[in-house]
Short mmCIF file of C-alpha atoms and ligand atoms in Angstrom, two decimals:
data_model
loop_
_atom_site.label_atom_id
_atom_site.label_comp_id
_atom_site.label_asym_id
_atom_site.label_seq_id
_atom_site.Cartn_x
_atom_site.Cartn_y
_atom_site.Cartn_z
CA MET A 10 7.97 -19.02 0.19
CA ARG A 11 10.18 -17.08 2.56
CA SER A 12 11.76 -13.67 2.67
CA LEU A 13 15.55 -13.52 2.46
CA PHE A 14 15.83 -9.73 2.21
CA PRO A 15 15.26 -7.36 3.89
CA VAL A 16 16.20 -9.12 7.11
CA THR A 17 15.02 -6.39 9.48
CA ASP A 18 11.92 -8.44 10.30
CA LEU A 19 14.17 -10.61 12.48
CA THR A 20 14.13 -7.90 15.10
CA THR A 21 10.46 -6.97 14.95
CA THR A 22 7.74 -8.32 17.16
CA ALA A 23 4.98 -7.88 14.60
CA PRO A 24 2.07 -10.27 15.14
CA GLY A 25 1.39 -13.06 12.65
CA PRO A 26 3.66 -15.57 10.97
CA SER A 27 7.20 -14.46 10.26
CA PRO A 28 8.02 -13.76 6.61
CA LEU A 29 11.21 -15.72 7.27
CA THR A 30 9.28 -18.96 7.73
CA ASP A 31 8.89 -21.07 4.61
CA ARG A 32 5.12 -21.23 3.96
CA GLU A 33 2.58 -20.26 1.31
CA TRP A 34 2.00 -16.51 1.34
CA THR A 35 -1.53 -15.22 1.03
CA LEU A 36 -2.37 -13.04 -1.95
CA ASP A 37 -2.84 -10.14 0.48
CA GLU A 38 0.69 -10.61 1.79
CA LEU A 39 2.06 -10.69 -1.73
CA ALA A 40 0.08 -7.60 -2.67
CA ASP A 41 1.45 -5.76 0.39
CA ALA A 42 4.98 -6.87 -0.45
CA TYR A 43 4.72 -5.58 -4.03
CA ALA A 44 2.72 -2.38 -3.43
CA TYR A 45 3.45 0.49 -5.81
CA PRO A 46 4.99 3.59 -4.24
CA ALA A 47 2.44 6.06 -2.87
CA ALA A 48 1.10 8.61 -5.32
CA GLY A 49 3.47 10.54 -7.49
CA GLY A 50 4.24 10.38 -11.15
CA PRO A 51 4.04 7.31 -13.33
CA TRP A 52 5.88 4.26 -12.05
CA LEU A 53 7.01 1.67 -14.59
CA ARG A 54 7.66 -1.78 -13.23
CA ALA A 55 8.77 -4.77 -15.28
CA ASN A 56 8.11 -8.38 -14.39
CA MET A 57 10.34 -10.94 -16.07
CA VAL A 58 11.70 -14.44 -15.55
CA SER A 59 15.15 -15.67 -16.50
CA THR A 60 17.05 -18.96 -16.27
CA LEU A 61 20.37 -19.11 -14.45
CA ASP A 62 22.12 -18.77 -17.80
CA GLY A 63 20.09 -15.74 -18.82
CA ALA A 64 17.44 -17.19 -21.12
CA ALA A 65 14.11 -15.34 -21.14
CA GLN A 66 12.20 -18.15 -22.81
CA HIS A 67 12.36 -21.82 -23.72
CA ASP A 68 10.84 -23.05 -26.96
CA GLY A 69 9.40 -19.56 -27.52
CA ARG A 70 7.47 -19.38 -24.22
CA SER A 71 8.33 -18.35 -20.68
CA GLN A 72 6.07 -20.99 -19.11
CA GLY A 73 8.76 -23.70 -19.13
CA ILE A 74 11.08 -21.66 -16.94
CA SER A 75 8.37 -20.37 -14.58
CA CYS A 76 6.62 -22.08 -11.65
CA ALA A 77 3.36 -21.85 -9.69
CA SER A 78 4.71 -19.25 -7.24
CA ASP A 79 6.07 -17.16 -10.09
CA MET A 80 2.60 -17.21 -11.64
CA ARG A 81 1.05 -16.14 -8.30
CA ILE A 82 3.39 -13.16 -8.19
CA PHE A 83 2.69 -12.51 -11.89
CA GLY A 84 -1.03 -12.42 -11.09
CA THR A 85 -0.51 -10.22 -8.05
CA LEU A 86 1.55 -7.70 -9.99
CA ARG A 87 -1.20 -7.54 -12.60
CA ALA A 88 -3.78 -7.03 -9.88
CA LEU A 89 -1.85 -4.03 -8.56
CA ALA A 90 -1.40 -2.38 -11.95
CA ASP A 91 -3.51 0.14 -13.86
CA VAL A 92 -2.16 -1.15 -17.15
CA VAL A 93 -0.15 -4.15 -18.36
CA ILE A 94 2.12 -3.23 -21.30
CA ALA A 95 3.33 -5.96 -23.65
CA GLY A 96 5.16 -6.07 -26.95
CA ALA A 97 3.18 -7.38 -29.89
CA GLU A 98 5.39 -10.46 -30.28
CA THR A 99 4.78 -11.53 -26.70
CA VAL A 100 1.06 -10.99 -27.22
CA ARG A 101 1.16 -13.10 -30.38
CA LEU A 102 3.38 -15.90 -29.02
CA GLU A 103 1.94 -16.12 -25.53
CA GLY A 104 -1.69 -15.84 -26.69
CA TYR A 105 -2.58 -12.87 -24.50
CA ARG A 106 -6.12 -12.64 -23.17
CA PRO A 107 -7.76 -9.74 -21.30
CA ALA A 108 -6.81 -9.37 -17.64
CA ARG A 109 -9.36 -10.92 -15.27
CA ALA A 110 -11.20 -9.27 -12.41
CA ARG A 111 -10.18 -11.23 -9.34
CA GLU A 112 -12.29 -11.29 -6.22
CA ALA A 113 -9.20 -11.56 -4.01
CA PHE A 114 -8.06 -8.12 -5.12
CA ALA A 115 -11.43 -6.40 -5.63
CA ALA A 116 -11.49 -4.42 -2.36
CA ARG A 117 -7.85 -3.39 -2.71
CA ARG A 118 -8.41 -2.15 -6.27
CA ALA A 119 -11.56 -0.26 -5.32
CA ALA A 120 -9.75 1.41 -2.41
CA ALA A 121 -6.96 2.43 -4.78
CA GLY A 122 -9.49 3.98 -7.16
CA GLN A 123 -8.88 1.29 -9.78
CA GLY A 124 -11.41 -0.54 -11.93
CA PRO A 125 -11.86 -4.29 -11.48
CA ALA A 126 -9.00 -5.27 -13.80
CA PRO A 127 -6.02 -3.60 -15.44
CA ALA A 128 -6.12 -2.64 -19.08
CA VAL A 129 -3.73 -4.38 -21.44
CA ALA A 130 -1.67 -2.14 -23.73
CA VAL A 131 -0.10 -3.78 -26.78
CA VAL A 132 2.87 -2.00 -28.34
CA SER A 133 2.98 -2.55 -32.08
CA GLY A 134 4.23 -0.70 -35.12
CA SER A 135 2.71 -2.97 -37.75
CA LEU A 136 -0.60 -3.55 -35.93
CA ASP A 137 -0.31 -7.06 -37.31
CA LEU A 138 -2.60 -8.29 -34.55
CA ASP A 139 -5.71 -10.49 -34.69
CA PHE A 140 -8.39 -8.03 -33.65
CA SER A 141 -11.02 -10.79 -33.54
CA LEU A 142 -9.38 -12.26 -30.42
CA PRO A 143 -10.97 -11.87 -26.96
CA LEU A 144 -8.09 -9.57 -25.99
CA PHE A 145 -9.71 -6.94 -28.21
CA THR A 146 -13.36 -7.99 -28.30
CA GLU A 147 -14.04 -9.08 -24.71
CA PRO A 148 -11.93 -7.07 -22.25
CA LEU A 149 -13.43 -5.62 -19.09
CA VAL A 150 -11.51 -2.45 -19.89
CA PRO A 151 -10.80 -1.60 -23.54
CA THR A 152 -7.42 -2.88 -24.68
CA LEU A 153 -5.02 -0.15 -25.72
CA VAL A 154 -2.96 -0.41 -28.87
CA VAL A 155 0.13 1.80 -28.62
CA THR A 156 1.59 2.64 -31.99
CA GLY A 157 3.27 5.30 -34.11
CA ALA A 158 1.61 8.02 -36.17
CA GLY A 159 2.72 6.22 -39.34
CA ALA A 160 0.98 2.93 -38.56
CA PRO A 161 -1.14 1.56 -41.44
CA PRO A 162 -4.43 3.53 -41.34
CA GLU A 163 -6.50 0.45 -42.22
CA ARG A 164 -5.00 -1.41 -39.25
CA ILE A 165 -5.73 1.54 -36.96
CA ALA A 166 -9.31 1.48 -38.23
CA ALA A 167 -9.50 -2.28 -37.63
CA ALA A 168 -8.21 -1.85 -34.07
CA ARG A 169 -10.79 0.84 -33.35
CA ALA A 170 -13.58 -1.18 -34.96
CA ALA A 171 -12.74 -4.05 -32.60
CA GLY A 172 -13.12 -1.71 -29.63
CA ALA A 173 -9.45 -1.00 -28.95
CA ASP A 174 -8.28 2.41 -27.78
CA VAL A 175 -5.48 3.47 -30.16
CA VAL A 176 -2.73 5.53 -28.53
CA ILE A 177 -0.31 7.34 -30.83
CA ALA A 178 3.04 7.55 -29.06
CA GLY A 179 5.61 8.15 -31.75
CA GLU A 180 6.31 9.49 -35.18
CA GLY A 181 6.60 7.21 -38.19
CA GLY A 182 5.98 3.57 -37.46
CA ARG A 183 7.80 3.44 -34.13
CA VAL A 184 6.68 4.02 -30.58
CA ASP A 185 8.85 6.28 -28.45
CA PRO A 186 9.02 4.37 -25.14
CA ALA A 187 9.18 7.49 -22.95
CA ARG A 188 6.25 9.04 -24.81
CA ALA A 189 4.28 5.80 -24.40
CA VAL A 190 4.68 6.08 -20.62
CA ARG A 191 3.59 9.73 -20.72
CA GLU A 192 0.57 9.01 -22.94
CA LEU A 193 -0.61 6.23 -20.64
CA ALA A 194 -0.04 8.39 -17.55
CA ASP A 195 -2.05 11.20 -19.18
CA ARG A 196 -4.95 8.71 -19.32
CA GLY A 197 -4.63 8.20 -15.57
CA LEU A 198 -2.70 4.95 -15.95
CA THR A 199 0.24 5.66 -13.66
CA ARG A 200 0.81 2.23 -12.09
CA LEU A 201 2.42 0.69 -15.12
CA LEU A 202 3.54 -2.92 -15.45
CA THR A 203 5.41 -4.23 -18.45
CA GLU A 204 5.66 -7.95 -19.05
CA GLY A 205 8.18 -7.51 -21.86
CA GLY A 206 9.16 -9.06 -24.11
CA PRO A 207 12.86 -8.47 -24.26
CA ARG A 208 12.80 -6.22 -27.31
CA LEU A 209 10.28 -3.89 -25.68
CA LEU A 210 11.90 -3.99 -22.25
CA GLY A 211 15.29 -3.12 -23.76
CA GLN A 212 13.79 0.07 -25.16
CA PHE A 213 12.30 1.10 -21.81
CA VAL A 214 15.72 0.52 -20.25
CA ALA A 215 17.54 2.47 -22.96
CA ALA A 216 15.06 5.35 -22.62
CA GLY A 217 15.75 5.49 -18.88
CA VAL A 218 12.09 5.12 -17.93
CA LEU A 219 12.17 1.77 -16.12
CA ASP A 220 11.74 2.39 -12.39
CA GLU A 221 11.62 -1.15 -11.09
CA LEU A 222 12.43 -4.70 -12.15
CA CYS A 223 10.78 -7.74 -10.59
CA LEU A 224 13.00 -10.52 -11.86
CA THR A 225 12.41 -14.16 -11.12
CA LEU A 226 15.58 -16.21 -11.27
CA SER A 227 14.56 -19.71 -12.30
CA PRO A 228 16.86 -22.49 -11.08
CA THR A 229 17.21 -23.89 -14.59
CA LEU A 230 19.82 -23.97 -17.32
CA THR A 231 18.82 -24.12 -20.95
CA ALA A 232 21.94 -23.15 -22.96
CA GLY A 233 21.02 -22.32 -26.56
CA ASP A 234 20.61 -18.84 -27.93
CA ALA A 235 17.38 -17.63 -26.33
CA GLN A 236 17.02 -13.89 -25.78
CA ARG A 237 18.00 -12.29 -22.48
CA ILE A 238 15.29 -10.34 -20.64
CA ALA A 239 16.25 -7.06 -22.35
CA GLY A 240 17.57 -6.71 -25.90
CA GLY A 241 18.27 -4.06 -28.48
CA PRO A 242 21.01 -1.43 -28.42
CA GLY A 243 22.94 -1.23 -25.16
CA VAL A 244 23.07 1.78 -22.86
CA PRO A 245 26.31 3.83 -22.77
CA LEU A 246 26.77 3.22 -19.04
CA PRO A 247 25.30 0.39 -16.94
CA GLU A 248 22.32 1.70 -15.01
CA ARG A 249 22.47 0.86 -11.32
CA PHE A 250 19.54 -0.73 -9.50
CA SER A 251 19.17 -1.44 -5.78
CA LEU A 252 17.72 -4.57 -4.23
CA VAL A 253 14.39 -3.91 -2.51
CA SER A 254 13.34 -7.42 -1.61
CA LEU A 255 14.20 -11.05 -2.20
CA LEU A 256 11.83 -13.97 -1.77
CA GLU A 257 12.67 -17.63 -2.26
CA GLU A 258 10.76 -20.81 -2.89
CA ALA A 259 12.07 -24.14 -4.08
CA GLY A 260 15.22 -22.54 -5.43
CA PHE A 261 13.36 -19.83 -7.37
CA LEU A 262 14.50 -16.33 -6.36
CA PHE A 263 11.96 -13.54 -6.65
CA THR A 264 13.98 -10.35 -6.78
CA ARG A 265 12.73 -6.79 -6.77
CA TYR A 266 15.07 -3.99 -7.79
CA ARG A 267 14.52 -0.24 -8.03
CA ARG A 268 16.52 2.20 -10.06
CA THR A 269 19.09 3.81 -7.80
CA ASP A 270 18.59 7.55 -7.69
CA THR A 271 21.78 9.44 -8.36
N1 LIG B 9 11.07 -14.25 -19.64
C1 LIG B 9 10.09 -13.40 -19.60
O1 LIG B 9 9.75 -12.91 -18.54
C2 LIG B 9 9.38 -13.05 -20.87
C3 LIG B 9 8.44 -12.02 -20.86
C4 LIG B 9 7.79 -11.71 -22.06
C5 LIG B 9 8.11 -12.39 -23.21
N2 LIG B 9 9.03 -13.39 -23.17
C6 LIG B 9 9.39 -14.11 -24.40
O2 LIG B 9 9.94 -13.16 -25.30
C7 LIG B 9 9.59 -13.53 -26.63
C8 LIG B 9 8.96 -12.34 -27.33
O3 LIG B 9 9.67 -11.17 -27.03
P1 LIG B 9 10.37 -10.24 -28.15
O4 LIG B 9 11.41 -9.48 -27.45
O5 LIG B 9 10.73 -11.07 -29.33
O6 LIG B 9 9.19 -9.31 -28.61
P2 LIG B 9 8.29 -8.22 -27.85
O7 LIG B 9 9.16 -7.20 -27.21
O8 LIG B 9 7.26 -8.89 -27.04
O9 LIG B 9 7.53 -7.60 -29.09
C9 LIG B 9 8.27 -7.03 -30.14
C10 LIG B 9 7.26 -6.36 -31.01
O10 LIG B 9 6.67 -5.30 -30.29
C11 LIG B 9 6.48 -4.20 -31.14
N3 LIG B 9 7.38 -3.14 -30.72
C12 LIG B 9 8.38 -3.19 -29.81
N4 LIG B 9 8.95 -2.00 -29.70
C13 LIG B 9 8.30 -1.17 -30.53
C14 LIG B 9 8.42 0.21 -30.85
N5 LIG B 9 9.34 1.00 -30.27
N6 LIG B 9 7.57 0.73 -31.76
C15 LIG B 9 6.63 -0.04 -32.35
N7 LIG B 9 6.47 -1.35 -32.08
C16 LIG B 9 7.29 -1.90 -31.19
C17 LIG B 9 6.78 -4.67 -32.53
O11 LIG B 9 5.56 -5.20 -32.98
P3 LIG B 9 5.09 -5.30 -34.51
O12 LIG B 9 5.95 -6.39 -35.07
O13 LIG B 9 3.66 -5.67 -34.42
O14 LIG B 9 5.36 -3.97 -35.12
C18 LIG B 9 7.82 -5.75 -32.28
O15 LIG B 9 7.89 -6.70 -33.31
C19 LIG B 9 8.66 -14.71 -26.53
O16 LIG B 9 9.40 -15.87 -26.76
C20 LIG B 9 8.19 -14.68 -25.10
O17 LIG B 9 7.90 -15.96 -24.61
C21 LIG B 9 9.68 -13.72 -22.03
#
């Protein structure tokens, strides 16, 4: 892996291997490269992968368009987060499990005042989730279920009985994406990471609450009619993001964009 942007490192005399040299980065280097901004309000980052022709999945999973380095960054972003937010369909299709505590990140998390692993927050209106799965019964930190006030009461009860922390973040059966961010931040979960899927990410974009996008561009073409990384109703005006960093390995581009302040 090598850094293609920013290029300012060319002029520095910092000790250690240059980020411009193609080599395997340590997890510490990756964690430094993807650090959240210093304290402030909640910061919502998304991590997604797309093919060259814009597909966000192949055969219903993202694995086929990902690679080992993408998964290392995926794991690093999780290790930096307080909470990982995922739409219920992604949780169902990708077979989500609780986040692991990883020794490589233990000291960094402790220093940042974080527990050993991030919580997982599942966004669902129906609560049509299998609460007997390890995601709900065996997490290190209770899994959060983010739903609307009108969610089926028996499903809310089932979630709670399984040990989940139910967060009401909307009226009726729907979650208000901006309120979901606020509710999680009110619980001290301010370093937010969403892993999609596209239907959920589209709502964060439309609500104007996405601060950062870590997008892996996979050097693959799949054609077909797979979803893009963000779906749902479009925004009235394209929202501008600025490139923060660009890493490359074996043709995969690991981009990091932040919303451009106006
Ligand atoms: N390329 C990537 O990086 C990437 C990342 C993640 C996922 N994926 C792929 O994307 C696909 C799944 O994504 P998706 O877009 O179909 O679904 P999704 O966004 O993961 O989940 C949609 C579900 O989330 C719940 N939901 C979303 N917004 C809600 C709201 N405002 N209020 C209440 N509930 C809400 C609903 O759950 P209920 O139905 O339970 O009400 C809805 O059916 C999979 O194929 C997966 O492999 C790709």
